[in-house]
Short mmCIF file of C-alpha atoms in Angstrom, two decimals:
data_model
loop_
_atom_site.label_atom_id
_atom_site.label_comp_id
_atom_site.label_asym_id
_atom_site.label_seq_id
_atom_site.Cartn_x
_atom_site.Cartn_y
_atom_site.Cartn_z
CA UNK A 1 -31.00 9.56 -16.34
CA UNK A 2 -27.88 7.48 -16.65
CA UNK A 3 -27.06 3.82 -16.74
CA UNK A 4 -24.02 2.07 -15.42
CA UNK A 5 -22.26 -0.90 -16.92
CA UNK A 6 -21.86 -3.83 -14.55
CA UNK A 7 -18.55 -3.97 -12.68
CA UNK A 8 -16.52 -7.17 -12.49
CA UNK A 9 -16.05 -8.19 -8.84
CA UNK A 10 -13.25 -10.00 -7.07
CA UNK A 11 -13.54 -11.55 -3.63
CA UNK A 12 -11.07 -10.73 -0.85
CA UNK A 13 -11.00 -13.23 2.03
CA UNK A 14 -10.87 -11.75 5.52
CA UNK A 15 -7.21 -12.59 6.14
CA UNK A 16 -6.17 -10.91 2.88
CA UNK A 17 -8.08 -7.67 3.25
CA UNK A 18 -7.38 -7.33 6.98
CA UNK A 19 -3.65 -7.57 6.23
CA UNK A 20 -3.96 -4.86 3.59
CA UNK A 21 -5.98 -2.71 5.97
CA UNK A 22 -3.35 -2.99 8.72
CA UNK A 23 -0.52 -2.23 6.30
CA UNK A 24 -2.35 0.84 5.05
CA UNK A 25 -2.97 2.14 8.56
CA UNK A 26 0.69 1.68 9.48
CA UNK A 27 1.64 3.62 6.36
CA UNK A 28 -0.71 6.49 7.20
CA UNK A 29 0.36 6.72 10.84
CA UNK A 30 3.96 7.46 9.84
CA UNK A 31 2.70 10.82 8.63
CA UNK A 32 -0.45 11.38 10.66
CA UNK A 33 0.80 10.61 14.18
CA UNK A 34 3.51 13.33 14.24
CA UNK A 35 0.99 15.84 12.88
CA UNK A 36 -1.59 14.93 15.52
CA UNK A 37 1.07 15.17 18.26
CA UNK A 38 2.07 18.65 17.08
CA UNK A 39 -1.53 19.74 16.88
CA UNK A 40 -2.19 18.55 20.43
CA UNK A 41 0.86 20.50 21.60
CA UNK A 42 -0.19 23.63 19.70
CA UNK A 43 2.82 23.44 17.39
CA UNK A 44 3.08 23.93 13.63
CA UNK A 45 5.34 22.60 10.90
CA UNK A 46 5.47 24.62 7.65
CA UNK A 47 6.19 21.57 5.50
CA UNK A 48 4.83 18.47 7.18
CA UNK A 49 1.44 19.82 8.28
CA UNK A 50 0.44 20.95 4.81
CA UNK A 51 -1.34 17.90 3.43
CA UNK A 52 -3.49 17.73 6.57
CA UNK A 53 -4.34 21.43 6.74
CA UNK A 54 -4.58 22.62 3.13
CA UNK A 55 -6.51 19.61 1.84
CA UNK A 56 -9.86 18.60 3.34
CA UNK A 57 -9.02 14.95 4.00
CA UNK A 58 -8.37 14.50 7.72
CA UNK A 59 -6.10 11.85 9.29
CA UNK A 60 -9.03 9.78 10.56
CA UNK A 61 -10.52 9.64 7.08
CA UNK A 62 -7.19 8.75 5.51
CA UNK A 63 -6.75 5.90 7.99
CA UNK A 64 -9.84 4.15 6.66
CA UNK A 65 -8.75 1.52 4.17
CA UNK A 66 -10.82 0.93 1.03
CA UNK A 67 -10.26 -1.84 -1.52
CA UNK A 68 -11.77 0.15 -4.38
CA UNK A 69 -14.60 -0.52 -6.80
CA UNK A 70 -15.26 -4.15 -7.67
CA UNK A 71 -13.84 -5.72 -4.49
CA UNK A 72 -15.95 -7.87 -2.17
CA UNK A 73 -14.87 -8.05 1.47
CA UNK A 74 -15.85 -11.21 3.32
CA UNK A 75 -15.79 -12.29 6.95
CA UNK A 76 -17.43 -11.03 10.15
CA UNK A 77 -15.53 -7.72 10.16
CA UNK A 78 -17.00 -6.85 6.77
CA UNK A 79 -20.37 -6.25 8.46
CA UNK A 80 -19.12 -2.94 9.88
CA UNK A 81 -18.89 -1.60 6.33
CA UNK A 82 -22.67 -1.51 6.10
CA UNK A 83 -22.52 1.70 8.16
CA UNK A 84 -19.83 3.28 5.95
CA UNK A 85 -20.83 5.67 3.21
CA UNK A 86 -20.87 4.16 -0.29
CA UNK A 87 -20.82 0.55 0.94
CA UNK A 88 -23.53 -2.08 0.87
CA UNK A 89 -23.92 -5.75 1.75
CA UNK A 90 -24.37 -8.40 -0.95
CA UNK A 91 -27.69 -10.22 -1.20
CA UNK A 92 -27.95 -13.97 -1.78
CA UNK A 93 -28.16 -13.65 -5.56
CA UNK A 94 -25.00 -11.55 -5.61
CA UNK A 95 -23.28 -13.98 -3.26
CA UNK A 96 -24.10 -16.83 -5.60
CA UNK A 97 -22.79 -14.86 -8.59
CA UNK A 98 -19.56 -14.25 -6.69
CA UNK A 99 -19.25 -17.94 -5.85
CA UNK A 100 -20.01 -17.43 -2.15
CA UNK A 101 -22.44 -19.49 -0.01
CA UNK A 102 -25.79 -17.98 0.93
CA UNK A 103 -25.61 -16.12 4.24
CA UNK A 104 -21.94 -15.13 3.82
CA UNK A 105 -21.16 -11.74 5.34
CA UNK A 106 -19.87 -9.74 2.39
CA UNK A 107 -19.60 -6.01 1.70
CA UNK A 108 -18.77 -4.09 -1.45
CA UNK A 109 -18.50 -0.59 -2.83
CA UNK A 110 -21.95 0.84 -3.59
CA UNK A 111 -21.26 2.20 -7.04
CA UNK A 112 -24.89 3.15 -7.73
CA UNK A 113 -25.17 5.49 -4.74
CA UNK A 114 -21.66 6.80 -5.40
CA UNK A 115 -22.47 7.69 -9.00
CA UNK A 116 -25.81 9.19 -8.02
CA UNK A 117 -24.09 11.60 -5.62
CA UNK A 118 -20.54 11.96 -7.01
CA UNK A 119 -21.11 11.83 -10.75
CA UNK A 120 -20.12 15.45 -11.42
CA UNK A 121 -17.02 15.18 -9.22
CA UNK A 122 -16.00 12.01 -11.04
CA UNK A 123 -16.48 13.58 -14.46
CA UNK A 124 -14.59 16.76 -13.50
CA UNK A 125 -11.67 14.77 -12.07
CA UNK A 126 -11.57 12.74 -15.28
CA UNK A 127 -11.41 15.93 -17.36
CA UNK A 128 -8.58 17.37 -15.24
CA UNK A 129 -6.59 14.14 -15.17
CA UNK A 130 -6.93 13.39 -18.89
CA UNK A 131 -6.33 16.97 -19.99
CA UNK A 132 -3.26 17.44 -17.80
CA UNK A 133 -1.78 14.13 -18.93
CA UNK A 134 -2.05 15.14 -22.61
CA UNK A 135 -0.46 18.58 -22.38
CA UNK A 136 3.28 19.21 -22.71
CA UNK A 137 5.04 19.75 -19.39
CA UNK A 138 6.43 23.21 -18.68
CA UNK A 139 9.57 23.49 -16.54
CA UNK A 140 10.27 27.23 -16.41
CA UNK A 141 8.41 28.36 -13.30
CA UNK A 142 11.24 27.68 -10.80
CA UNK A 143 8.80 27.73 -7.90
CA UNK A 144 8.34 31.48 -8.08
CA UNK A 145 4.68 31.17 -7.06
CA UNK A 146 5.77 30.99 -3.41
CA UNK A 147 7.85 34.15 -3.86
CA UNK A 148 4.93 35.97 -5.47
CA UNK A 149 2.84 35.14 -2.41
CA UNK A 150 5.06 37.39 -0.27
CA UNK A 151 5.99 40.00 -2.87
CA UNK A 152 6.18 43.46 -1.27
CA UNK A 153 5.47 41.88 2.08
CA UNK A 154 5.81 45.25 3.80
CA UNK A 155 2.40 46.06 2.29
CA UNK A 156 0.79 42.63 2.70
CA UNK A 157 0.57 40.04 5.47
CA UNK A 158 2.89 37.03 5.18
CA UNK A 159 1.23 33.65 4.64
CA UNK A 160 3.71 31.95 7.02
CA UNK A 161 4.00 34.59 9.70
CA UNK A 162 6.29 32.48 11.92
CA UNK A 163 8.94 32.02 9.19
CA UNK A 164 11.76 34.30 8.14
CA UNK A 165 12.51 35.25 4.55
CA UNK A 166 15.89 33.83 3.55
CA UNK A 167 16.88 36.91 1.51
CA UNK A 168 14.86 39.44 3.49
CA UNK A 169 11.94 41.44 2.09
CA UNK A 170 13.93 43.55 -0.37
CA UNK A 171 15.94 40.58 -1.67
CA UNK A 172 12.76 38.54 -2.11
CA UNK A 173 11.13 41.34 -4.08
CA UNK A 174 14.16 41.57 -6.39
CA UNK A 175 13.93 37.87 -7.22
CA UNK A 176 10.28 38.31 -8.22
CA UNK A 177 11.07 41.38 -10.31
CA UNK A 178 14.12 39.85 -12.01
CA UNK A 179 12.40 36.66 -13.21
CA UNK A 180 9.53 35.71 -15.49
CA UNK A 181 6.52 34.55 -13.47
CA UNK A 182 4.46 31.96 -15.37
CA UNK A 183 2.29 30.10 -12.86
CA UNK A 184 -0.44 28.02 -14.56
CA UNK A 185 -2.20 26.72 -11.45
CA UNK A 186 -5.09 28.72 -10.05
CA UNK A 187 -4.84 27.36 -6.51
CA UNK A 188 -1.29 28.74 -6.31
CA UNK A 189 -1.99 31.93 -8.24
CA UNK A 190 -4.94 32.88 -6.03
CA UNK A 191 -2.57 33.40 -3.06
CA UNK A 192 -0.44 36.01 -4.85
CA UNK A 193 -0.21 39.42 -3.24
CA UNK A 194 -2.15 42.04 -5.23
CA UNK A 195 1.08 43.60 -6.53
CA UNK A 196 2.28 40.23 -7.84
CA UNK A 197 -0.86 39.35 -9.80
CA UNK A 198 -0.10 41.56 -12.85
CA UNK A 199 3.46 40.17 -12.99
CA UNK A 200 2.20 36.67 -13.81
CA UNK A 201 2.30 36.12 -17.57
CA UNK A 202 -0.66 33.72 -17.40
CA UNK A 203 -4.14 34.28 -15.99
CA UNK A 204 -5.24 31.01 -14.38
CA UNK A 205 -8.77 30.97 -13.00
CA UNK A 206 -11.29 28.44 -11.74
CA UNK A 207 -13.12 28.78 -15.06
CA UNK A 208 -10.09 27.91 -17.20
CA UNK A 209 -8.58 25.36 -14.80
CA UNK A 210 -9.46 22.41 -16.99
CA UNK A 211 -7.51 23.88 -19.92
CA UNK A 212 -4.56 25.37 -18.00
CA UNK A 213 -3.18 22.62 -15.79
CA UNK A 214 -0.04 20.92 -17.13
CA UNK A 215 2.09 18.01 -15.90
CA UNK A 216 5.21 19.98 -15.04
CA UNK A 217 3.36 21.96 -12.37
CA UNK A 218 4.18 20.99 -8.80
CA UNK A 219 0.73 21.96 -7.57
CA UNK A 220 -1.06 19.98 -10.29
CA UNK A 221 1.03 16.98 -9.27
CA UNK A 222 0.34 17.49 -5.57
CA UNK A 223 -3.35 17.66 -6.40
CA UNK A 224 -3.33 14.05 -7.58
CA UNK A 225 -3.82 13.31 -3.90
CA UNK A 226 -6.85 15.59 -3.84
CA UNK A 227 -8.53 13.88 -6.79
CA UNK A 228 -7.72 10.47 -5.32
CA UNK A 229 -9.21 11.05 -1.89
CA UNK A 230 -12.21 12.92 -3.26
CA UNK A 231 -13.11 9.79 -5.20
CA UNK A 232 -12.71 7.40 -2.27
CA UNK A 233 -13.90 4.73 -1.68
CA UNK A 234 -14.05 4.04 -5.42
CA UNK A 235 -10.24 3.88 -5.48
CA UNK A 236 -8.01 1.50 -3.54
CA UNK A 237 -6.35 3.19 -0.58
CA UNK A 238 -2.91 1.99 -1.69
CA UNK A 239 -3.26 4.21 -4.76
CA UNK A 240 -4.49 7.12 -2.65
CA UNK A 241 -1.41 6.77 -0.44
CA UNK A 242 0.91 6.62 -3.44
CA UNK A 243 -0.54 10.00 -4.43
CA UNK A 244 -0.23 11.26 -0.85
CA UNK A 245 3.44 10.32 -0.62
CA UNK A 246 4.24 11.97 -3.95
CA UNK A 247 2.47 15.11 -2.72
CA UNK A 248 4.46 14.97 0.52
CA UNK A 249 7.76 14.93 -1.36
CA UNK A 250 6.64 17.61 -3.81
CA UNK A 251 5.62 19.87 -0.93
CA UNK A 252 9.05 19.44 0.67
CA UNK A 253 10.83 20.47 -2.53
CA UNK A 254 8.38 23.32 -3.14
CA UNK A 255 9.19 24.78 0.26
CA UNK A 256 12.93 24.24 -0.16
CA UNK A 257 12.69 26.42 -3.26
CA UNK A 258 10.53 28.99 -1.48
CA UNK A 259 11.78 32.30 -0.07
CA UNK A 260 11.58 30.99 3.50
CA UNK A 261 14.51 29.97 5.68
CA UNK A 262 13.74 26.38 6.64
CA UNK A 263 17.22 25.20 7.67
CA UNK A 264 16.21 24.78 11.31
CA UNK A 265 13.25 22.65 10.20
CA UNK A 266 15.60 20.26 8.39
CA UNK A 267 14.97 21.54 4.86
CA UNK A 268 18.03 23.19 3.27
CA UNK A 269 17.26 25.72 0.53
CA UNK A 270 17.22 25.23 -3.20
CA UNK A 271 18.38 28.76 -4.13
CA UNK A 272 16.35 29.35 -7.28
CA UNK A 273 17.72 32.91 -7.47
CA UNK A 274 20.93 31.29 -8.80
CA UNK A 275 21.58 29.33 -11.99
CA UNK A 276 22.62 26.28 -9.98
CA UNK A 277 19.46 26.47 -7.88
CA UNK A 278 17.29 26.73 -10.98
CA UNK A 279 18.97 23.67 -12.48
CA UNK A 280 18.46 21.69 -9.28
CA UNK A 281 14.81 22.73 -9.16
CA UNK A 282 14.16 21.63 -12.74
CA UNK A 283 15.88 18.29 -12.15
CA UNK A 284 13.52 17.54 -9.26
CA UNK A 285 10.56 18.96 -11.17
CA UNK A 286 11.13 16.68 -14.15
CA UNK A 287 11.41 13.61 -11.92
CA UNK A 288 8.20 14.50 -10.08
CA UNK A 289 6.44 15.13 -13.37
CA UNK A 290 7.36 11.68 -14.70
CA UNK A 291 6.21 10.03 -11.47
CA UNK A 292 2.98 12.01 -11.49
CA UNK A 293 2.21 11.01 -15.07
CA UNK A 294 2.42 7.36 -14.05
CA UNK A 295 0.03 8.02 -11.17
CA UNK A 296 -2.37 9.85 -13.50
CA UNK A 297 -2.43 6.80 -15.72
CA UNK A 298 -3.12 4.54 -12.75
CA UNK A 299 -5.90 6.84 -11.51
CA UNK A 300 -7.53 6.97 -14.92
CA UNK A 301 -7.23 3.20 -15.33
CA UNK A 302 -8.85 2.64 -11.92
CA UNK A 303 -11.63 5.11 -12.70
CA UNK A 304 -12.21 3.91 -16.27
CA UNK A 305 -15.02 1.43 -15.44
CA UNK A 306 -16.92 4.22 -13.70
CA UNK A 307 -16.14 6.94 -16.25
CA UNK A 308 -16.96 4.70 -19.20
CA UNK A 309 -20.04 3.29 -17.50
CA UNK A 310 -21.89 6.59 -17.37
CA UNK A 311 -23.79 7.78 -20.42
CA UNK A 312 -26.65 10.17 -21.00
CA UNK A 313 -29.94 8.49 -21.91
#
């Protein structure tokens, strides 16, 4: 059994929330429409498809705007939310408490059903977000996880079979062998080729994920988008899209530092096999880490009423 503290509500008139909804959808379409056009044409993009293919959130789901926990949507269009998961309509007592006339059409986030079904996901995300935020950032990986994924590619199938290796197979292998590999993120490490696994100085796993993730890691920072959308509609969609756009930019830099030749795709290399390339990588990595820490704080602040409101009886 668990109890939930009451959540303070704020009312959004129809003109206000419909404007926010339209702005959100315009923001999403800048990324989603080109992806959907490529998919319809049977084309791929190694950088710009990633957030729609690796993560489980699909463009149609991302297009749906949510105000987050505690918001009340009013007006005729709010009635459609009654059919959306984790929404409910306000009864007359709740309308009166919100200062709205009886009979007003008003919808809000259904926190009770959300917590009944998503409690473990919420708690796990809170553990990951808090733990990562508190650890010191590490900036010595230089994006070598992508190189380890194609190490000794003559023995193992390439992950991006339609891309060329910038330094060729032998040159790529030398970079892996000449550098320390210290990936701390399991969802990157799990794609290593078998020969690369013993070269990693750390042993990330699903079991130790909550104690391994750190705020310098590009993949941990990309995953802010994952935690955000997994906890929709409890979070405002503007925050989800802030996480999405950070992930988009991190992915671009990650692939620029990868062993692949992406010049023709519009992504010049960051040559991490050189001292200058390593320095450039770390400069970007530090900036992303600082931005991600701010987003972690915002996520935790937005989730705090839900996280703090759950207790074991």
